[in-house]
C-alpha cells in the first residue's frame, strides 16, 4: 500500500481511537410500528431498510427490527465474530456505506480480521481492496434479511447498527441483479442460521 496512504490512515485511526465511545441501546419497533412497516412492504416488496427509512421517515434500525421473522434474523452486536466469519466466505458481495445523502458501494471480498490487543478496534487484514478498523463493541444490532422482490429475485444482505438510527454499513449478496448461484445462497442460509442461533435483539427478530 502507498506509504502516504498508510500515514494518512494511521492519522485518522489515531483520531478516532482517541474519541473512544460506548454502546448505545438498540432500536426495536413497537407493535404499531411493526404493522406500519409490514404494510409498507406489502406494497414495496424487496425494498432494503436503508431505502425504506427515507420513504417511511423512520430510523433504519427500527425498520430492520420490524421485518417479519420469516424473512429476517437479528441479534446484538455481541454476535459480530460469528456473523463476520460467515460473510468473509461470500464470493463477490457489495459493501454499502451510507453517510448523509451519499452512498459508497465497494464490490469485492470481505477481509478477515482480529481484535487489537491494544484497543477496542477490530482490524481488517490488507489482503483485499476493502480494509479498515471497526468497533463491533459499539454495535447494538445486526440484521440479515432476504426480502422477496416479487420477480423471482430477493434482496439478501446483512447490516450493522449502532443505535443511532442509520446503519454503520452493510454487506449485500443480491438485489436487482442476477440471483447468486446455489453455492452462494447456501452461504446466506448459513448466515441466517447462525444469527438465529444467537440471542435475539428485539421481539420480532
mmCIF file of N, CA and C in Angstrom, residues 38-172:
data_model
loop_
_atom_site.group_PDB
_atom_site.id
_atom_site.type_symbol
_atom_site.label_atom_id
_atom_site.label_comp_id
_atom_site.label_asym_id
_atom_site.label_seq_id
_atom_site.Cartn_x
_atom_site.Cartn_y
_atom_site.Cartn_z
ATOM 1 N N UNK A 38 -44.815 -3.477 7.952
ATOM 2 C CA UNK A 38 -45.300 -4.603 7.147
ATOM 3 C C UNK A 38 -46.285 -4.139 6.075
ATOM 4 N N UNK A 39 -47.074 -3.125 6.380
ATOM 5 C CA UNK A 39 -47.958 -2.550 5.364
ATOM 6 C C UNK A 39 -47.132 -1.959 4.222
ATOM 7 N N UNK A 40 -46.043 -1.321 4.582
ATOM 8 C CA UNK A 40 -45.158 -0.749 3.565
ATOM 9 C C UNK A 40 -44.600 -1.838 2.663
ATOM 10 N N UNK A 41 -44.138 -2.929 3.259
ATOM 11 C CA UNK A 41 -43.524 -3.989 2.462
ATOM 12 C C UNK A 41 -44.534 -4.754 1.616
ATOM 13 N N UNK A 42 -45.780 -4.724 1.993
ATOM 14 C CA UNK A 42 -46.786 -5.380 1.168
ATOM 15 C C UNK A 42 -46.946 -4.671 -0.173
ATOM 16 N N UNK A 43 -46.582 -3.379 -0.220
ATOM 17 C CA UNK A 43 -46.675 -2.600 -1.460
ATOM 18 C C UNK A 43 -45.313 -2.292 -2.065
ATOM 19 N N UNK A 44 -44.246 -2.583 -1.329
ATOM 20 C CA UNK A 44 -42.891 -2.241 -1.780
ATOM 21 C C UNK A 44 -41.948 -3.418 -1.541
ATOM 22 N N UNK A 45 -42.280 -4.544 -2.136
ATOM 23 C CA UNK A 45 -41.515 -5.773 -1.908
ATOM 24 C C UNK A 45 -40.045 -5.601 -2.277
ATOM 25 N N UNK A 46 -39.182 -6.143 -1.421
ATOM 26 C CA UNK A 46 -37.755 -6.163 -1.705
ATOM 27 C C UNK A 46 -36.994 -4.897 -1.387
ATOM 28 N N UNK A 47 -37.683 -3.870 -0.901
ATOM 29 C CA UNK A 47 -37.013 -2.596 -0.602
ATOM 30 C C UNK A 47 -36.119 -2.743 0.629
ATOM 31 N N UNK A 48 -34.826 -2.498 0.517
ATOM 32 C CA UNK A 48 -33.963 -2.625 1.688
ATOM 33 C C UNK A 48 -34.283 -1.537 2.714
ATOM 34 N N UNK A 49 -34.106 -1.821 3.994
ATOM 35 C CA UNK A 49 -34.396 -0.825 5.031
ATOM 36 C C UNK A 49 -33.686 0.503 4.835
ATOM 37 N N UNK A 50 -32.492 0.474 4.228
ATOM 38 C CA UNK A 50 -31.741 1.715 4.024
ATOM 39 C C UNK A 50 -32.521 2.677 3.124
ATOM 40 N N UNK A 51 -33.330 2.138 2.207
ATOM 41 C CA UNK A 51 -34.192 2.966 1.348
ATOM 42 C C UNK A 51 -35.556 3.178 1.978
ATOM 43 N N UNK A 52 -36.080 2.159 2.639
ATOM 44 C CA UNK A 52 -37.391 2.275 3.275
ATOM 45 C C UNK A 52 -37.391 3.367 4.340
ATOM 46 N N UNK A 53 -36.248 3.565 4.991
ATOM 47 C CA UNK A 53 -36.149 4.564 6.054
ATOM 48 C C UNK A 53 -36.481 5.958 5.536
ATOM 49 N N UNK A 54 -36.045 6.250 4.324
ATOM 50 C CA UNK A 54 -36.299 7.571 3.746
ATOM 51 C C UNK A 54 -37.766 7.732 3.365
ATOM 52 N N UNK A 55 -38.383 6.637 2.915
ATOM 53 C CA UNK A 55 -39.783 6.708 2.496
ATOM 54 C C UNK A 55 -40.734 6.732 3.690
ATOM 55 N N UNK A 56 -40.395 5.956 4.722
ATOM 56 C CA UNK A 56 -41.252 5.905 5.908
ATOM 57 C C UNK A 56 -40.901 6.984 6.933
ATOM 58 N N UNK A 57 -39.748 7.605 6.735
ATOM 59 C CA UNK A 57 -39.251 8.599 7.696
ATOM 60 C C UNK A 57 -39.125 7.994 9.086
ATOM 61 N N UNK A 58 -38.573 6.815 9.103
ATOM 62 C CA UNK A 58 -38.289 6.094 10.343
ATOM 63 C C UNK A 58 -36.797 5.768 10.375
ATOM 64 N N UNK A 59 -36.229 5.584 11.557
ATOM 65 C CA UNK A 59 -34.832 5.151 11.630
ATOM 66 C C UNK A 59 -34.661 3.785 10.959
ATOM 67 N N UNK A 60 -33.581 3.631 10.232
ATOM 68 C CA UNK A 60 -33.341 2.382 9.505
ATOM 69 C C UNK A 60 -33.290 1.169 10.432
ATOM 70 N N UNK A 61 -32.629 1.323 11.578
ATOM 71 C CA UNK A 61 -32.527 0.200 12.511
ATOM 72 C C UNK A 61 -33.911 -0.229 13.002
ATOM 73 N N UNK A 62 -34.795 0.737 13.197
ATOM 74 C CA UNK A 62 -36.167 0.452 13.637
ATOM 75 C C UNK A 62 -36.904 -0.376 12.583
ATOM 76 N N UNK A 63 -36.721 -0.007 11.326
ATOM 77 C CA UNK A 63 -37.367 -0.745 10.234
ATOM 78 C C UNK A 63 -36.843 -2.165 10.154
ATOM 79 N N UNK A 64 -35.522 -2.325 10.273
ATOM 80 C CA UNK A 64 -34.932 -3.659 10.227
ATOM 81 C C UNK A 64 -35.509 -4.551 11.319
ATOM 82 N N UNK A 65 -35.789 -3.962 12.475
ATOM 83 C CA UNK A 65 -36.327 -4.743 13.592
ATOM 84 C C UNK A 65 -37.763 -5.180 13.355
ATOM 85 N N UNK A 66 -38.458 -4.512 12.411
ATOM 86 C CA UNK A 66 -39.862 -4.812 12.173
ATOM 87 C C UNK A 66 -40.128 -5.732 11.001
ATOM 88 N N UNK A 67 -39.067 -6.180 10.312
ATOM 89 C CA UNK A 67 -39.251 -7.106 9.187
ATOM 90 C C UNK A 67 -39.686 -8.462 9.739
ATOM 91 N N UNK A 68 -40.678 -9.092 9.131
ATOM 92 C CA UNK A 68 -41.157 -10.394 9.631
ATOM 93 C C UNK A 68 -40.025 -11.405 9.788
ATOM 94 N N UNK A 69 -40.117 -12.208 10.848
ATOM 95 C CA UNK A 69 -39.055 -13.153 11.177
ATOM 96 C C UNK A 69 -38.840 -14.211 10.105
ATOM 97 N N UNK A 70 -39.841 -14.458 9.246
ATOM 98 C CA UNK A 70 -39.639 -15.458 8.200
ATOM 99 C C UNK A 70 -38.792 -14.922 7.054
ATOM 100 N N UNK A 71 -38.492 -13.607 7.074
ATOM 101 C CA UNK A 71 -37.632 -13.014 6.050
ATOM 102 C C UNK A 71 -36.357 -12.408 6.636
ATOM 103 N N UNK A 72 -36.201 -12.456 7.943
ATOM 104 C CA UNK A 72 -35.056 -11.795 8.551
ATOM 105 C C UNK A 72 -34.649 -12.462 9.863
ATOM 106 N N UNK A 73 -33.454 -12.118 10.314
ATOM 107 C CA UNK A 73 -32.948 -12.589 11.601
ATOM 108 C C UNK A 73 -32.074 -11.496 12.193
ATOM 109 N N UNK A 74 -32.200 -11.283 13.497
ATOM 110 C CA UNK A 74 -31.427 -10.231 14.137
ATOM 111 C C UNK A 74 -30.838 -10.668 15.453
ATOM 112 N N UNK A 75 -29.719 -10.072 15.794
ATOM 113 C CA UNK A 75 -29.074 -10.343 17.074
ATOM 114 C C UNK A 75 -28.310 -9.098 17.500
ATOM 115 N N UNK A 76 -27.722 -9.131 18.677
ATOM 116 C CA UNK A 76 -26.967 -7.989 19.168
ATOM 117 C C UNK A 76 -25.569 -7.930 18.595
ATOM 118 N N UNK A 77 -24.897 -6.838 18.859
ATOM 119 C CA UNK A 77 -23.543 -6.673 18.359
ATOM 120 C C UNK A 77 -22.570 -7.711 18.880
ATOM 121 N N UNK A 78 -22.945 -8.374 19.982
ATOM 122 C CA UNK A 78 -22.077 -9.409 20.545
ATOM 123 C C UNK A 78 -21.889 -10.577 19.580
ATOM 124 N N UNK A 79 -22.766 -10.675 18.598
ATOM 125 C CA UNK A 79 -22.661 -11.763 17.620
ATOM 126 C C UNK A 79 -21.771 -11.434 16.434
ATOM 127 N N UNK A 80 -21.056 -10.331 16.514
ATOM 128 C CA UNK A 80 -20.243 -9.875 15.383
ATOM 129 C C UNK A 80 -19.269 -10.936 14.875
ATOM 130 N N UNK A 81 -18.512 -11.553 15.754
ATOM 131 C CA UNK A 81 -17.488 -12.513 15.314
ATOM 132 C C UNK A 81 -18.091 -13.649 14.500
ATOM 133 N N UNK A 82 -19.211 -14.188 14.969
ATOM 134 C CA UNK A 82 -19.855 -15.300 14.270
ATOM 135 C C UNK A 82 -20.383 -14.860 12.903
ATOM 136 N N UNK A 83 -20.961 -13.665 12.851
ATOM 137 C CA UNK A 83 -21.500 -13.147 11.595
ATOM 138 C C UNK A 83 -20.370 -12.853 10.609
ATOM 139 N N UNK A 84 -19.334 -12.217 11.091
ATOM 140 C CA UNK A 84 -18.211 -11.836 10.221
ATOM 141 C C UNK A 84 -17.536 -13.069 9.611
ATOM 142 N N UNK A 85 -17.435 -14.120 10.392
ATOM 143 C CA UNK A 85 -16.796 -15.344 9.902
ATOM 144 C C UNK A 85 -17.534 -15.905 8.696
ATOM 145 N N UNK A 86 -18.851 -15.743 8.663
ATOM 146 C CA UNK A 86 -19.637 -16.264 7.545
ATOM 147 C C UNK A 86 -19.495 -15.381 6.312
ATOM 148 N N UNK A 87 -19.604 -14.061 6.470
ATOM 149 C CA UNK A 87 -19.606 -13.196 5.284
ATOM 150 C C UNK A 87 -18.233 -13.097 4.628
ATOM 151 N N UNK A 88 -17.175 -13.471 5.319
ATOM 152 C CA UNK A 88 -15.851 -13.497 4.673
ATOM 153 C C UNK A 88 -15.761 -14.627 3.651
ATOM 154 N N UNK A 89 -16.723 -15.540 3.669
ATOM 155 C CA UNK A 89 -16.723 -16.641 2.696
ATOM 156 C C UNK A 89 -17.518 -16.300 1.438
ATOM 157 N N UNK A 90 -18.253 -15.174 1.447
ATOM 158 C CA UNK A 90 -19.046 -14.795 0.274
ATOM 159 C C UNK A 90 -18.110 -14.446 -0.874
ATOM 160 N N UNK A 91 -18.500 -14.856 -2.075
ATOM 161 C CA UNK A 91 -17.615 -14.730 -3.224
ATOM 162 C C UNK A 91 -17.410 -13.301 -3.704
ATOM 163 N N UNK A 92 -18.497 -12.571 -3.951
ATOM 164 C CA UNK A 92 -18.367 -11.220 -4.505
ATOM 165 C C UNK A 92 -19.483 -10.319 -3.998
ATOM 166 N N UNK A 93 -19.492 -10.029 -2.696
ATOM 167 C CA UNK A 93 -20.545 -9.175 -2.141
ATOM 168 C C UNK A 93 -20.264 -7.696 -2.407
ATOM 169 N N UNK A 94 -21.218 -6.875 -2.041
ATOM 170 C CA UNK A 94 -21.050 -5.426 -2.154
ATOM 171 C C UNK A 94 -21.197 -4.804 -0.771
ATOM 172 N N UNK A 95 -20.172 -4.107 -0.338
ATOM 173 C CA UNK A 95 -20.223 -3.395 0.937
ATOM 174 C C UNK A 95 -20.848 -2.024 0.702
ATOM 175 N N UNK A 96 -21.824 -1.671 1.533
ATOM 176 C CA UNK A 96 -22.559 -0.419 1.378
ATOM 177 C C UNK A 96 -22.341 0.459 2.614
ATOM 178 N N UNK A 97 -21.900 1.681 2.375
ATOM 179 C CA UNK A 97 -21.686 2.641 3.464
ATOM 180 C C UNK A 97 -22.418 3.924 3.100
ATOM 181 N N UNK A 98 -23.422 4.276 3.886
ATOM 182 C CA UNK A 98 -24.198 5.498 3.631
ATOM 183 C C UNK A 98 -23.816 6.560 4.650
ATOM 184 N N UNK A 99 -23.525 7.743 4.151
ATOM 185 C CA UNK A 99 -23.178 8.872 5.013
ATOM 186 C C UNK A 99 -23.945 10.081 4.524
ATOM 187 N N UNK A 100 -24.943 10.509 5.299
ATOM 188 C CA UNK A 100 -25.779 11.607 4.844
ATOM 189 C C UNK A 100 -26.546 11.187 3.609
ATOM 190 N N UNK A 101 -26.466 11.997 2.545
ATOM 191 C CA UNK A 101 -27.157 11.688 1.297
ATOM 192 C C UNK A 101 -26.293 10.879 0.337
ATOM 193 N N UNK A 102 -25.057 10.585 0.739
ATOM 194 C CA UNK A 102 -24.130 9.867 -0.127
ATOM 195 C C UNK A 102 -24.033 8.392 0.249
ATOM 196 N N UNK A 103 -23.819 7.559 -0.768
ATOM 197 C CA UNK A 103 -23.699 6.121 -0.551
ATOM 198 C C UNK A 103 -22.467 5.601 -1.291
ATOM 199 N N UNK A 104 -21.579 4.925 -0.564
ATOM 200 C CA UNK A 104 -20.422 4.279 -1.173
ATOM 201 C C UNK A 104 -20.732 2.792 -1.345
ATOM 202 N N UNK A 105 -20.343 2.227 -2.478
ATOM 203 C CA UNK A 105 -20.536 0.807 -2.748
ATOM 204 C C UNK A 105 -19.208 0.218 -3.209
ATOM 205 N N UNK A 106 -18.751 -0.806 -2.511
ATOM 206 C CA UNK A 106 -17.476 -1.443 -2.833
ATOM 207 C C UNK A 106 -17.727 -2.920 -3.094
ATOM 208 N N UNK A 107 -17.474 -3.364 -4.321
ATOM 209 C CA UNK A 107 -17.679 -4.758 -4.680
ATOM 210 C C UNK A 107 -16.373 -5.528 -4.505
ATOM 211 N N UNK A 108 -16.428 -6.590 -3.742
ATOM 212 C CA UNK A 108 -15.229 -7.389 -3.510
ATOM 213 C C UNK A 108 -15.327 -8.177 -2.223
ATOM 214 N N UNK A 109 -14.380 -9.077 -2.042
ATOM 215 C CA UNK A 109 -14.372 -9.963 -0.883
ATOM 216 C C UNK A 109 -14.271 -9.200 0.432
ATOM 217 N N UNK A 110 -14.855 -9.776 1.471
ATOM 218 C CA UNK A 110 -14.792 -9.214 2.818
ATOM 219 C C UNK A 110 -13.549 -9.785 3.515
ATOM 220 N N UNK A 111 -12.668 -8.937 4.005
ATOM 221 C CA UNK A 111 -11.439 -9.440 4.630
ATOM 222 C C UNK A 111 -11.684 -10.008 6.024
ATOM 223 N N UNK A 112 -10.852 -10.912 6.413
ATOM 224 C CA UNK A 112 -10.882 -11.401 7.790
ATOM 225 C C UNK A 112 -10.247 -10.338 8.681
ATOM 226 N N UNK A 113 -10.266 -10.550 9.970
ATOM 227 C CA UNK A 113 -9.674 -9.568 10.875
ATOM 228 C C UNK A 113 -9.481 -10.138 12.250
ATOM 229 N N UNK A 114 -9.024 -9.293 13.159
ATOM 230 C CA UNK A 114 -8.838 -9.714 14.537
ATOM 231 C C UNK A 114 -8.908 -8.509 15.451
ATOM 232 N N UNK A 115 -9.301 -8.746 16.689
ATOM 233 C CA UNK A 115 -9.400 -7.673 17.670
ATOM 234 C C UNK A 115 -8.016 -7.269 18.142
ATOM 235 N N UNK A 116 -7.776 -5.977 18.229
ATOM 236 C CA UNK A 116 -6.487 -5.461 18.668
ATOM 237 C C UNK A 116 -6.220 -5.834 20.122
ATOM 238 N N UNK A 117 -4.976 -6.016 20.452
ATOM 239 C CA UNK A 117 -4.584 -6.273 21.838
ATOM 240 C C UNK A 117 -4.324 -4.967 22.584
ATOM 241 N N UNK A 118 -4.406 -3.834 21.855
ATOM 242 C CA UNK A 118 -4.083 -2.541 22.454
ATOM 243 C C UNK A 118 -5.302 -1.640 22.646
ATOM 244 N N UNK A 119 -6.361 -1.893 21.876
ATOM 245 C CA UNK A 119 -7.560 -1.063 21.972
ATOM 246 C C UNK A 119 -8.776 -1.889 21.570
ATOM 247 N N UNK A 120 -9.911 -1.236 21.325
ATOM 248 C CA UNK A 120 -11.157 -1.952 21.056
ATOM 249 C C UNK A 120 -11.480 -2.115 19.570
ATOM 250 N N UNK A 121 -10.530 -1.798 18.720
ATOM 251 C CA UNK A 121 -10.768 -1.933 17.291
ATOM 252 C C UNK A 121 -10.630 -3.378 16.818
ATOM 253 N N UNK A 122 -11.434 -3.702 15.817
ATOM 254 C CA UNK A 122 -11.317 -4.969 15.089
ATOM 255 C C UNK A 122 -10.640 -4.596 13.782
ATOM 256 N N UNK A 123 -9.398 -5.004 13.620
ATOM 257 C CA UNK A 123 -8.587 -4.589 12.484
ATOM 258 C C UNK A 123 -8.717 -5.567 11.320
ATOM 259 N N UNK A 124 -9.139 -5.057 10.172
ATOM 260 C CA UNK A 124 -9.285 -5.878 8.985
ATOM 261 C C UNK A 124 -7.930 -6.081 8.316
ATOM 262 N N UNK A 125 -7.753 -7.242 7.715
ATOM 263 C CA UNK A 125 -6.493 -7.542 7.033
ATOM 264 C C UNK A 125 -6.380 -6.684 5.771
ATOM 265 N N UNK A 126 -5.170 -6.649 5.199
ATOM 266 C CA UNK A 126 -4.933 -5.889 3.972
ATOM 267 C C UNK A 126 -4.830 -6.816 2.773
ATOM 268 N N UNK A 127 -5.526 -7.961 2.836
ATOM 269 C CA UNK A 127 -5.463 -8.945 1.756
ATOM 270 C C UNK A 127 -6.386 -8.599 0.595
ATOM 271 N N UNK A 128 -7.329 -7.666 0.819
ATOM 272 C CA UNK A 128 -8.277 -7.289 -0.226
ATOM 273 C C UNK A 128 -8.347 -5.768 -0.335
ATOM 274 N N UNK A 129 -9.064 -5.293 -1.359
ATOM 275 C CA UNK A 129 -9.196 -3.838 -1.550
ATOM 276 C C UNK A 129 -9.872 -3.171 -0.358
ATOM 277 N N UNK A 130 -10.867 -3.855 0.205
ATOM 278 C CA UNK A 130 -11.576 -3.330 1.374
ATOM 279 C C UNK A 130 -10.780 -3.631 2.638
ATOM 280 N N UNK A 131 -10.511 -2.614 3.413
ATOM 281 C CA UNK A 131 -9.827 -2.811 4.688
ATOM 282 C C UNK A 131 -10.273 -1.703 5.638
ATOM 283 N N UNK A 132 -9.817 -1.740 6.868
ATOM 284 C CA UNK A 132 -10.224 -0.701 7.804
ATOM 285 C C UNK A 132 -10.146 -1.166 9.245
ATOM 286 N N UNK A 133 -10.774 -0.384 10.129
ATOM 287 C CA UNK A 133 -10.761 -0.655 11.561
ATOM 288 C C UNK A 133 -12.187 -0.459 12.079
ATOM 289 N N UNK A 134 -12.774 -1.497 12.626
ATOM 290 C CA UNK A 134 -14.167 -1.480 13.061
ATOM 291 C C UNK A 134 -14.270 -1.443 14.581
ATOM 292 N N UNK A 135 -15.441 -1.023 15.076
ATOM 293 C CA UNK A 135 -15.718 -1.013 16.506
ATOM 294 C C UNK A 135 -16.964 -1.838 16.806
ATOM 295 N N UNK A 136 -16.876 -3.155 16.720
ATOM 296 C CA UNK A 136 -18.042 -4.010 16.983
ATOM 297 C C UNK A 136 -18.612 -3.852 18.386
ATOM 298 N N UNK A 137 -17.782 -3.397 19.330
ATOM 299 C CA UNK A 137 -18.266 -3.219 20.697
ATOM 300 C C UNK A 137 -19.311 -2.112 20.781
ATOM 301 N N UNK A 138 -19.416 -1.292 19.723
ATOM 302 C CA UNK A 138 -20.402 -0.211 19.696
ATOM 303 C C UNK A 138 -21.655 -0.603 18.913
ATOM 304 N N UNK A 139 -21.662 -1.783 18.307
ATOM 305 C CA UNK A 139 -22.817 -2.207 17.518
ATOM 306 C C UNK A 139 -23.941 -2.681 18.445
ATOM 307 N N UNK A 140 -25.134 -2.185 18.198
ATOM 308 C CA UNK A 140 -26.291 -2.559 19.027
ATOM 309 C C UNK A 140 -27.079 -3.707 18.420
ATOM 310 N N UNK A 141 -27.039 -3.821 17.092
ATOM 311 C CA UNK A 141 -27.785 -4.899 16.439
ATOM 312 C C UNK A 141 -27.193 -5.234 15.085
ATOM 313 N N UNK A 142 -27.467 -6.457 14.655
ATOM 314 C CA UNK A 142 -27.053 -6.947 13.335
ATOM 315 C C UNK A 142 -28.271 -7.648 12.741
ATOM 316 N N UNK A 143 -28.673 -7.241 11.540
ATOM 317 C CA UNK A 143 -29.832 -7.841 10.889
ATOM 318 C C UNK A 143 -29.465 -8.372 9.508
ATOM 319 N N UNK A 144 -29.829 -9.616 9.255
ATOM 320 C CA UNK A 144 -29.718 -10.201 7.917
ATOM 321 C C UNK A 144 -31.127 -10.431 7.411
ATOM 322 N N UNK A 145 -31.339 -10.174 6.145
ATOM 323 C CA UNK A 145 -32.679 -10.363 5.609
ATOM 324 C C UNK A 145 -32.629 -10.816 4.153
ATOM 325 N N UNK A 146 -33.646 -11.589 3.772
ATOM 326 C CA UNK A 146 -33.872 -11.994 2.390
ATOM 327 C C UNK A 146 -35.274 -11.535 2.042
ATOM 328 N N UNK A 147 -35.379 -10.417 1.352
ATOM 329 C CA UNK A 147 -36.670 -9.797 1.048
ATOM 330 C C UNK A 147 -37.076 -10.111 -0.383
ATOM 331 N N UNK A 148 -38.130 -10.905 -0.580
ATOM 332 C CA UNK A 148 -38.593 -11.220 -1.942
ATOM 333 C C UNK A 148 -38.963 -9.943 -2.695
ATOM 334 N N UNK A 149 -38.530 -9.881 -3.958
ATOM 335 C CA UNK A 149 -38.778 -8.684 -4.760
ATOM 336 C C UNK A 149 -40.038 -8.810 -5.614
ATOM 337 N N UNK A 150 -40.614 -10.030 -5.671
ATOM 338 C CA UNK A 150 -41.800 -10.225 -6.474
ATOM 339 C C UNK A 150 -41.519 -10.571 -7.917
ATOM 340 N N UNK A 151 -40.247 -10.681 -8.286
ATOM 341 C CA UNK A 151 -39.878 -11.023 -9.664
ATOM 342 C C UNK A 151 -39.017 -12.286 -9.703
ATOM 343 N N UNK A 152 -39.123 -13.086 -8.635
ATOM 344 C CA UNK A 152 -38.324 -14.301 -8.555
ATOM 345 C C UNK A 152 -36.974 -14.084 -7.920
ATOM 346 N N UNK A 153 -36.634 -12.823 -7.665
ATOM 347 C CA UNK A 153 -35.363 -12.498 -7.019
ATOM 348 C C UNK A 153 -35.609 -12.001 -5.596
ATOM 349 N N UNK A 154 -34.527 -11.817 -4.850
ATOM 350 C CA UNK A 154 -34.653 -11.338 -3.470
ATOM 351 C C UNK A 154 -33.466 -10.457 -3.115
ATOM 352 N N UNK A 155 -33.722 -9.499 -2.245
ATOM 353 C CA UNK A 155 -32.657 -8.659 -1.698
ATOM 354 C C UNK A 155 -32.085 -9.375 -0.487
ATOM 355 N N UNK A 156 -30.839 -9.802 -0.585
ATOM 356 C CA UNK A 156 -30.178 -10.529 0.508
ATOM 357 C C UNK A 156 -29.018 -9.697 1.029
ATOM 358 N N UNK A 157 -29.028 -9.410 2.318
ATOM 359 C CA UNK A 157 -27.992 -8.545 2.875
ATOM 360 C C UNK A 157 -27.916 -8.696 4.387
ATOM 361 N N UNK A 158 -26.841 -8.169 4.946
ATOM 362 C CA UNK A 158 -26.698 -8.074 6.396
ATOM 363 C C UNK A 158 -26.203 -6.666 6.709
ATOM 364 N N UNK A 159 -26.847 -6.015 7.693
ATOM 365 C CA UNK A 159 -26.478 -4.653 8.053
ATOM 366 C C UNK A 159 -26.182 -4.565 9.546
ATOM 367 N N UNK A 160 -25.279 -3.655 9.871
ATOM 368 C CA UNK A 160 -24.796 -3.472 11.238
ATOM 369 C C UNK A 160 -25.219 -2.087 11.726
ATOM 370 N N UNK A 161 -25.718 -2.022 12.974
ATOM 371 C CA UNK A 161 -26.251 -0.779 13.528
ATOM 372 C C UNK A 161 -25.619 -0.445 14.883
ATOM 373 N N UNK A 162 -25.653 0.856 15.221
ATOM 374 C CA UNK A 162 -25.054 1.285 16.483
ATOM 375 C C UNK A 162 -26.016 2.064 17.380
ATOM 376 N N UNK A 163 -27.316 1.953 17.109
ATOM 377 C CA UNK A 163 -28.292 2.626 17.961
ATOM 378 C C UNK A 163 -28.579 4.060 17.590
ATOM 379 N N UNK A 164 -27.909 4.590 16.560
ATOM 380 C CA UNK A 164 -28.131 5.977 16.163
ATOM 381 C C UNK A 164 -29.220 6.120 15.109
ATOM 382 N N UNK A 165 -29.659 4.987 14.539
ATOM 383 C CA UNK A 165 -30.699 5.018 13.507
ATOM 384 C C UNK A 165 -30.218 4.461 12.188
ATOM 385 N N UNK A 166 -29.321 5.192 11.499
ATOM 386 C CA UNK A 166 -28.794 4.679 10.226
ATOM 387 C C UNK A 166 -27.853 3.502 10.458
ATOM 388 N N UNK A 167 -27.641 2.711 9.405
ATOM 389 C CA UNK A 167 -26.686 1.615 9.518
ATOM 390 C C UNK A 167 -25.265 2.155 9.534
ATOM 391 N N UNK A 168 -24.384 1.424 10.201
ATOM 392 C CA UNK A 168 -22.965 1.747 10.153
ATOM 393 C C UNK A 168 -22.442 1.358 8.769
ATOM 394 N N UNK A 169 -22.804 0.162 8.336
ATOM 395 C CA UNK A 169 -22.504 -0.318 6.989
ATOM 396 C C UNK A 169 -23.277 -1.614 6.778
ATOM 397 N N UNK A 170 -23.286 -2.091 5.545
ATOM 398 C CA UNK A 170 -23.944 -3.344 5.244
ATOM 399 C C UNK A 170 -23.179 -4.105 4.187
ATOM 400 N N UNK A 171 -23.494 -5.377 4.064
ATOM 401 C CA UNK A 171 -22.880 -6.228 3.042
ATOM 402 C C UNK A 171 -24.016 -6.912 2.296
ATOM 403 N N UNK A 172 -24.076 -6.684 0.990
ATOM 404 C CA UNK A 172 -25.180 -7.167 0.162
ATOM 405 C C UNK A 172 -24.719 -8.325 -0.721
#
